mmCIF file of C-alpha atoms and ligand atoms in Angstrom:
data_model
loop_
_atom_site.group_PDB
_atom_site.id
_atom_site.type_symbol
_atom_site.label_atom_id
_atom_site.label_comp_id
_atom_site.label_asym_id
_atom_site.label_seq_id
_atom_site.Cartn_x
_atom_site.Cartn_y
_atom_site.Cartn_z
ATOM 1 C CA UNK A 984 111.821 111.583 81.775
ATOM 2 C CA UNK A 985 110.163 109.691 84.633
ATOM 3 C CA UNK A 986 108.097 112.519 86.140
ATOM 4 C CA UNK A 987 107.057 110.319 89.080
ATOM 5 C CA UNK A 988 110.707 109.632 89.980
ATOM 6 C CA UNK A 989 111.551 113.316 89.585
ATOM 7 C CA UNK A 990 108.676 114.262 91.905
ATOM 8 C CA UNK A 991 110.028 111.896 94.577
ATOM 9 C CA UNK A 992 113.496 113.415 94.206
ATOM 10 C CA UNK A 993 112.012 116.892 94.640
ATOM 11 C CA UNK A 994 109.904 115.794 97.603
ATOM 12 C CA UNK A 995 106.578 116.427 95.886
ATOM 13 C CA UNK A 996 103.575 114.355 97.019
ATOM 14 C CA UNK A 997 102.402 111.635 94.644
ATOM 15 C CA UNK A 998 98.907 110.266 95.269
ATOM 16 C CA UNK A 999 98.218 106.778 93.929
ATOM 17 C CA UNK A 1000 95.642 104.032 93.585
ATOM 18 C CA UNK A 1001 96.228 100.298 94.000
ATOM 19 C CA UNK A 1002 95.275 98.118 91.006
ATOM 20 C CA UNK A 1003 94.562 94.492 91.933
ATOM 21 C CA UNK A 1004 91.750 93.707 89.472
ATOM 22 C CA UNK A 1005 94.431 92.638 86.962
ATOM 23 C CA UNK A 1006 92.497 94.150 84.082
ATOM 24 C CA UNK A 1007 93.674 96.611 81.409
ATOM 25 C CA UNK A 1008 90.136 97.942 80.999
ATOM 26 C CA UNK A 1009 89.800 98.992 84.639
ATOM 27 C CA UNK A 1010 93.431 100.196 84.687
ATOM 28 C CA UNK A 1011 92.636 102.493 81.763
ATOM 29 C CA UNK A 1012 89.552 103.803 83.600
ATOM 30 C CA UNK A 1013 91.588 104.524 86.762
ATOM 31 C CA UNK A 1014 94.435 106.058 84.739
ATOM 32 C CA UNK A 1015 91.977 108.686 83.543
ATOM 33 C CA UNK A 1016 90.932 109.643 87.073
ATOM 34 C CA UNK A 1017 93.940 111.902 87.616
ATOM 35 C CA UNK A 1018 96.127 109.930 90.049
ATOM 36 C CA UNK A 1019 99.853 110.569 89.952
ATOM 37 C CA UNK A 1020 100.545 106.827 89.961
ATOM 38 C CA UNK A 1021 98.797 103.467 89.774
ATOM 39 C CA UNK A 1022 100.273 100.425 91.484
ATOM 40 C CA UNK A 1023 99.860 97.334 89.276
ATOM 41 C CA UNK A 1024 100.005 94.562 91.854
ATOM 42 C CA UNK A 1025 101.892 91.525 90.628
ATOM 43 C CA UNK A 1026 102.242 90.158 94.150
ATOM 44 C CA UNK A 1027 98.696 89.896 95.480
ATOM 45 C CA UNK A 1028 96.752 90.650 92.287
ATOM 46 C CA UNK A 1029 96.163 87.749 89.828
ATOM 47 C CA UNK A 1030 98.698 89.221 87.412
ATOM 48 C CA UNK A 1031 101.304 87.675 85.134
ATOM 49 C CA UNK A 1032 103.756 89.234 82.671
ATOM 50 C CA UNK A 1033 101.388 89.379 79.646
ATOM 51 C CA UNK A 1034 98.582 90.867 81.743
ATOM 52 C CA UNK A 1035 100.885 93.475 83.281
ATOM 53 C CA UNK A 1036 102.002 94.342 79.733
ATOM 54 C CA UNK A 1037 98.391 95.011 78.741
ATOM 55 C CA UNK A 1038 97.910 97.249 81.785
ATOM 56 C CA UNK A 1039 101.116 99.171 81.006
ATOM 57 C CA UNK A 1040 99.828 99.736 77.483
ATOM 58 C CA UNK A 1041 96.407 100.834 78.799
ATOM 59 C CA UNK A 1042 97.922 103.309 81.281
ATOM 60 C CA UNK A 1043 100.548 104.652 78.853
ATOM 61 C CA UNK A 1044 98.024 106.942 77.151
ATOM 62 C CA UNK A 1045 97.718 108.959 80.397
ATOM 63 C CA UNK A 1046 100.249 111.033 82.389
ATOM 64 C CA UNK A 1047 99.769 108.629 85.316
ATOM 65 C CA UNK A 1048 102.874 106.600 86.175
ATOM 66 C CA UNK A 1049 102.435 102.823 86.315
ATOM 67 C CA UNK A 1050 104.390 101.395 89.244
ATOM 68 C CA UNK A 1051 104.623 97.603 88.940
ATOM 69 C CA UNK A 1052 104.952 95.473 92.060
ATOM 70 C CA UNK A 1053 106.811 92.268 91.287
ATOM 71 C CA UNK A 1054 105.787 89.013 92.981
ATOM 72 C CA UNK A 1055 109.236 88.814 94.535
ATOM 73 C CA UNK A 1056 112.657 90.463 94.374
ATOM 74 C CA UNK A 1057 114.290 88.387 91.669
ATOM 75 C CA UNK A 1058 116.815 89.511 89.034
ATOM 76 C CA UNK A 1059 115.168 87.436 86.284
ATOM 77 C CA UNK A 1060 111.741 88.905 87.038
ATOM 78 C CA UNK A 1061 113.210 92.415 87.158
ATOM 79 C CA UNK A 1062 114.795 91.867 83.720
ATOM 80 C CA UNK A 1063 111.500 90.651 82.266
ATOM 81 C CA UNK A 1064 109.356 93.438 83.733
ATOM 82 C CA UNK A 1065 111.842 96.144 82.731
ATOM 83 C CA UNK A 1066 111.995 94.719 79.206
ATOM 84 C CA UNK A 1067 108.204 94.925 78.752
ATOM 85 C CA UNK A 1068 108.432 98.602 79.647
ATOM 86 C CA UNK A 1069 107.834 98.851 83.394
ATOM 87 C CA UNK A 1070 110.188 101.621 84.513
ATOM 88 C CA UNK A 1071 108.930 102.148 88.107
ATOM 89 C CA UNK A 1072 109.157 99.004 90.216
ATOM 90 C CA UNK A 1073 108.061 98.110 93.737
ATOM 91 C CA UNK A 1074 109.828 95.064 95.212
ATOM 92 C CA UNK A 1075 108.202 93.394 98.250
ATOM 93 C CA UNK A 1076 109.761 91.980 101.436
ATOM 94 C CA UNK A 1077 113.224 93.567 101.350
ATOM 95 C CA UNK A 1078 115.112 92.854 104.555
ATOM 96 C CA UNK A 1079 118.737 93.928 104.192
ATOM 97 C CA UNK A 1080 121.088 96.406 102.558
ATOM 98 C CA UNK A 1081 122.762 93.519 100.722
ATOM 99 C CA UNK A 1082 119.432 92.480 99.228
ATOM 100 C CA UNK A 1083 118.759 96.108 98.305
ATOM 101 C CA UNK A 1084 122.124 96.414 96.541
ATOM 102 C CA UNK A 1085 121.500 93.242 94.520
ATOM 103 C CA UNK A 1086 118.084 94.545 93.454
ATOM 104 C CA UNK A 1087 119.667 97.826 92.341
ATOM 105 C CA UNK A 1088 122.262 95.881 90.330
ATOM 106 C CA UNK A 1089 119.477 93.900 88.632
ATOM 107 C CA UNK A 1090 118.060 97.208 87.343
ATOM 108 C CA UNK A 1091 121.383 98.367 85.881
ATOM 109 C CA UNK A 1092 123.270 97.216 82.788
ATOM 110 C CA UNK A 1093 126.921 96.192 83.110
ATOM 111 C CA UNK A 1094 129.354 97.393 84.223
ATOM 112 C CA UNK A 1095 127.275 99.060 86.960
ATOM 113 C CA UNK A 1096 124.880 96.149 87.232
ATOM 114 C CA UNK A 1097 123.777 92.738 86.046
ATOM 115 C CA UNK A 1098 120.709 93.429 83.876
ATOM 116 C CA UNK A 1099 120.690 91.325 80.728
ATOM 117 C CA UNK A 1100 120.588 93.213 77.432
ATOM 118 C CA UNK A 1101 117.548 92.464 75.272
ATOM 119 C CA UNK A 1102 116.444 95.941 74.238
ATOM 120 C CA UNK A 1103 116.272 95.004 70.546
ATOM 121 C CA UNK A 1104 113.163 92.897 71.196
ATOM 122 C CA UNK A 1105 111.846 94.794 74.213
ATOM 123 C CA UNK A 1106 108.988 97.254 74.505
ATOM 124 C CA UNK A 1107 111.113 99.228 76.976
ATOM 125 C CA UNK A 1108 113.260 100.564 74.127
ATOM 126 C CA UNK A 1109 110.219 100.651 71.864
ATOM 127 C CA UNK A 1110 112.062 97.927 69.902
ATOM 128 C CA UNK A 1111 115.129 100.130 69.531
ATOM 129 C CA UNK A 1112 113.104 103.050 68.220
ATOM 130 C CA UNK A 1113 114.433 104.829 71.349
ATOM 131 C CA UNK A 1114 118.044 104.956 70.109
ATOM 132 C CA UNK A 1115 119.653 105.813 73.438
ATOM 133 C CA UNK A 1116 117.667 103.438 75.651
ATOM 134 C CA UNK A 1117 120.701 101.477 76.851
ATOM 135 C CA UNK A 1118 122.390 104.721 77.866
ATOM 136 C CA UNK A 1119 119.338 106.384 79.404
ATOM 137 C CA UNK A 1120 117.514 103.446 81.040
ATOM 138 C CA UNK A 1121 119.146 103.697 84.461
ATOM 139 C CA UNK A 1122 118.138 107.320 85.034
ATOM 140 C CA UNK A 1123 114.559 106.525 83.935
ATOM 141 C CA UNK A 1124 114.110 103.566 86.272
ATOM 142 C CA UNK A 1125 112.550 104.247 89.668
ATOM 143 C CA UNK A 1126 113.247 101.501 92.222
ATOM 144 C CA UNK A 1127 111.050 101.350 95.302
ATOM 145 C CA UNK A 1128 111.741 98.719 97.954
ATOM 146 C CA UNK A 1129 109.246 97.448 100.504
ATOM 147 C CA UNK A 1130 109.913 96.915 104.175
ATOM 148 C CA UNK A 1131 107.206 94.864 105.898
ATOM 149 C CA UNK A 1132 108.935 92.577 108.410
ATOM 150 C CA UNK A 1133 110.872 93.031 111.654
ATOM 151 C CA UNK A 1134 114.121 92.422 109.774
ATOM 152 C CA UNK A 1135 113.149 94.974 107.144
ATOM 153 C CA UNK A 1136 112.200 97.504 109.799
ATOM 154 C CA UNK A 1137 115.536 96.989 111.572
ATOM 155 C CA UNK A 1138 117.454 97.456 108.301
ATOM 156 C CA UNK A 1139 115.306 100.383 107.132
ATOM 157 C CA UNK A 1140 118.044 103.038 107.349
ATOM 158 C CA UNK A 1141 120.641 100.954 105.497
ATOM 159 C CA UNK A 1142 118.121 99.934 102.841
ATOM 160 C CA UNK A 1143 117.058 103.546 102.312
ATOM 161 C CA UNK A 1144 120.669 104.746 102.108
ATOM 162 C CA UNK A 1145 121.566 102.185 99.436
ATOM 163 C CA UNK A 1146 122.684 103.909 96.209
ATOM 164 C CA UNK A 1147 120.082 103.386 93.495
ATOM 165 C CA UNK A 1148 117.113 102.998 95.863
ATOM 166 C CA UNK A 1149 114.694 105.828 95.046
ATOM 167 C CA UNK A 1150 112.141 105.197 97.761
ATOM 168 C CA UNK A 1151 111.045 102.858 100.504
ATOM 169 C CA UNK A 1152 107.454 101.608 100.804
ATOM 170 C CA UNK A 1153 106.138 100.469 104.165
ATOM 171 C CA UNK A 1154 103.693 97.543 104.038
ATOM 172 C CA UNK A 1155 101.161 98.044 106.842
ATOM 173 C CA UNK A 1156 99.393 94.674 106.460
ATOM 174 C CA UNK A 1157 102.462 92.456 106.551
ATOM 175 C CA UNK A 1158 104.134 94.679 109.125
ATOM 176 C CA UNK A 1159 101.080 94.294 111.374
ATOM 177 C CA UNK A 1160 101.312 90.522 110.997
ATOM 178 C CA UNK A 1161 105.052 90.566 111.695
ATOM 179 C CA UNK A 1162 104.481 92.592 114.852
ATOM 180 C CA UNK A 1163 101.812 90.186 116.105
ATOM 181 C CA UNK A 1164 98.764 92.219 115.043
ATOM 182 C CA UNK A 1165 97.503 90.248 112.034
ATOM 183 C CA UNK A 1166 94.646 92.074 110.311
ATOM 184 C CA UNK A 1167 95.082 95.167 112.488
ATOM 185 C CA UNK A 1168 97.421 97.647 110.764
ATOM 186 C CA UNK A 1169 95.762 100.354 112.804
ATOM 187 C CA UNK A 1170 97.247 98.991 116.056
ATOM 188 C CA UNK A 1171 99.213 101.686 117.911
ATOM 189 C CA UNK A 1172 102.402 99.584 117.772
ATOM 190 C CA UNK A 1173 102.097 99.237 113.988
ATOM 191 C CA UNK A 1174 101.348 102.886 113.434
ATOM 192 C CA UNK A 1175 104.251 103.880 115.644
ATOM 193 C CA UNK A 1176 106.551 101.648 113.583
ATOM 194 C CA UNK A 1177 105.209 103.207 110.374
ATOM 195 C CA UNK A 1178 105.806 106.779 111.537
ATOM 196 C CA UNK A 1179 109.268 105.856 112.816
ATOM 197 C CA UNK A 1180 110.115 104.300 109.437
ATOM 198 C CA UNK A 1181 108.854 107.398 107.601
ATOM 199 C CA UNK A 1182 111.257 109.517 109.671
ATOM 200 C CA UNK A 1183 114.142 107.078 109.186
ATOM 201 C CA UNK A 1184 113.635 107.105 105.418
ATOM 202 C CA UNK A 1185 113.410 110.894 105.368
ATOM 203 C CA UNK A 1186 116.643 111.147 107.363
ATOM 204 C CA UNK A 1187 118.277 108.937 104.720
ATOM 205 C CA UNK A 1188 117.242 111.464 102.076
ATOM 206 C CA UNK A 1189 114.809 109.180 100.310
ATOM 207 C CA UNK A 1190 111.048 109.150 99.619
ATOM 208 C CA UNK A 1191 108.705 107.040 101.736
ATOM 209 C CA UNK A 1192 105.319 105.635 100.802
ATOM 210 C CA UNK A 1193 102.577 103.225 101.763
ATOM 211 C CA UNK A 1194 99.017 102.138 101.059
ATOM 212 C CA UNK A 1195 96.587 103.854 103.434
ATOM 213 C CA UNK A 1196 92.950 103.512 102.364
ATOM 214 C CA UNK A 1197 91.764 105.204 105.551
ATOM 215 C CA UNK A 1198 91.622 108.896 104.594
ATOM 216 C CA UNK A 1199 92.609 110.246 108.004
ATOM 217 C CA UNK A 1200 95.560 107.876 108.294
ATOM 218 C CA UNK A 1201 96.661 108.706 104.742
ATOM 219 C CA UNK A 1202 96.602 112.424 105.542
ATOM 220 C CA UNK A 1203 98.506 111.825 108.791
ATOM 221 C CA UNK A 1204 101.200 109.885 106.912
ATOM 222 C CA UNK A 1205 101.479 112.649 104.302
ATOM 223 C CA UNK A 1206 101.836 115.213 107.092
ATOM 224 C CA UNK A 1207 104.503 112.998 108.695
ATOM 225 C CA UNK A 1208 106.527 113.174 105.479
ATOM 226 C CA UNK A 1209 105.392 110.242 103.343
ATOM 227 C CA UNK A 1210 105.345 111.305 99.693
ATOM 228 C CA UNK A 1211 104.039 108.418 97.558
ATOM 229 C CA UNK A 1212 100.812 107.319 99.209
ATOM 230 C CA UNK A 1213 98.194 105.051 97.626
ATOM 231 C CA UNK A 1214 94.850 106.169 99.057
ATOM 232 C CA UNK A 1215 92.646 103.292 97.911
ATOM 233 C CA UNK A 1216 92.322 100.207 95.740
ATOM 234 C CA UNK A 1217 90.269 99.354 92.662
ATOM 235 C CA UNK A 1218 89.024 96.187 94.392
ATOM 236 C CA UNK A 1219 87.764 98.100 97.424
ATOM 237 C CA UNK A 1220 85.995 100.704 95.317
ATOM 238 C CA UNK A 1221 84.160 97.921 93.462
ATOM 239 C CA UNK A 1222 83.510 95.586 96.393
ATOM 240 C CA UNK A 1223 82.391 98.122 99.000
ATOM 241 C CA UNK A 1224 80.655 100.325 96.427
ATOM 242 C CA UNK A 1225 78.601 97.432 95.048
ATOM 243 C CA UNK A 1226 77.697 96.252 98.564
ATOM 244 C CA UNK A 1227 76.577 99.767 99.528
ATOM 245 C CA UNK A 1228 74.379 99.936 96.423
ATOM 246 C CA UNK A 1229 72.665 96.657 97.325
ATOM 247 C CA UNK A 1230 72.065 97.829 100.868
ATOM 248 C CA UNK A 1231 70.571 101.065 99.600
ATOM 249 C CA UNK A 1232 67.787 99.117 97.866
ATOM 250 C CA UNK A 1233 67.268 96.230 100.309
ATOM 251 C CA UNK A 1234 64.239 96.211 102.589
ATOM 252 C CA UNK A 1235 66.582 96.162 105.533
ATOM 253 C CA UNK A 1236 69.072 98.883 104.620
ATOM 254 C CA UNK A 1237 70.866 98.627 107.973
ATOM 255 C CA UNK A 1238 74.668 98.277 107.487
ATOM 256 C CA UNK A 1239 76.170 94.892 108.398
ATOM 257 C CA UNK A 1240 76.816 94.418 112.124
ATOM 258 C CA UNK A 1241 80.440 93.602 111.447
ATOM 259 C CA UNK A 1242 82.503 95.340 108.731
ATOM 260 C CA UNK A 1243 83.830 93.053 105.983
ATOM 261 C CA UNK A 1244 86.783 91.041 107.370
ATOM 262 C CA UNK A 1245 89.991 91.538 105.419
ATOM 263 C CA UNK A 1246 93.552 92.455 106.221
ATOM 264 C CA UNK A 1247 92.166 95.343 108.143
ATOM 265 C CA UNK A 1248 93.374 98.218 105.975
ATOM 266 C CA UNK A 1249 89.969 98.831 104.384
HETATM 267 O O1 LIG B 1954 101.843 94.643 103.531
HETATM 268 C C1 LIG B 1954 101.156 95.554 103.013
HETATM 269 O O2 LIG B 1954 100.366 96.310 103.601
HETATM 270 C C2 LIG B 1954 101.317 95.765 101.562
HETATM 271 O O3 LIG B 1954 102.132 95.127 100.952
HETATM 272 C C3 LIG B 1954 100.438 96.773 100.882
HETATM 273 C C4 LIG B 1954 98.982 96.317 100.733
HETATM 274 O O4 LIG B 1954 98.484 95.808 101.899
HETATM 275 C C5 LIG B 1954 98.798 95.296 99.627
HETATM 276 O O5 LIG B 1954 99.533 94.139 99.909
HETATM 277 C C6 LIG B 1954 97.336 94.923 99.424
HETATM 278 O O6 LIG B 1954 96.823 94.235 100.523
#
């Protein structure tokens, strides 16, 4: 059973950590920290199919759910990532109910969908050692779609209501850019759009989530009803933690005048 998916169905909070180091060693370390889920980022992390496979294998020894973000919403990519054993997917830049329905179909075998059958050689079925994989796969798969553009925001309710969509993730960085606030996801207009989307998704009976590395904002989103919230990233822990350690031992320990420039989330 996909405990992460079940938790979203039951409305239970799932706290996650973003993995963009594209490394099975660090994924295994983070999987032992106690997060409910780890996001393996195949969109912005330097990941490819074989590397994501290694991270799935590294995380599989823990109860933490690996949620794999594909580079793009594509039926061929979905087939490949499901076949290597990813069972919780995050698809970026979804902008319509029609797109959502086609992504759902790509996760389902015929006649309900269009997923190609290759379980005999796929890790997903443990090479057919899981005898009922073809029958059980659909209920095990958790499909999370990302809205992060004006079009996606406008179609949020229809996307969330689409049968087979288990949750909707709101992308603060791209949404900020789409709303004219590049690098400033904390802008009041962006935050208002995020809270409105959380409510829209809740009203559609689905789980909402996002990446919020600012603790106060993450807590506010959880209080507003978001359930799957990533509260940090492996890259940030390493980059900011290593910088802080250097500063602690420099002669001039003063913090930098300007915080590191990035996409503004952390
Ligand atoms: O647009 C966003 O925000 C996201 O997609 C989530 C994170 O920012 C991720 O892309 C890492 O920057």
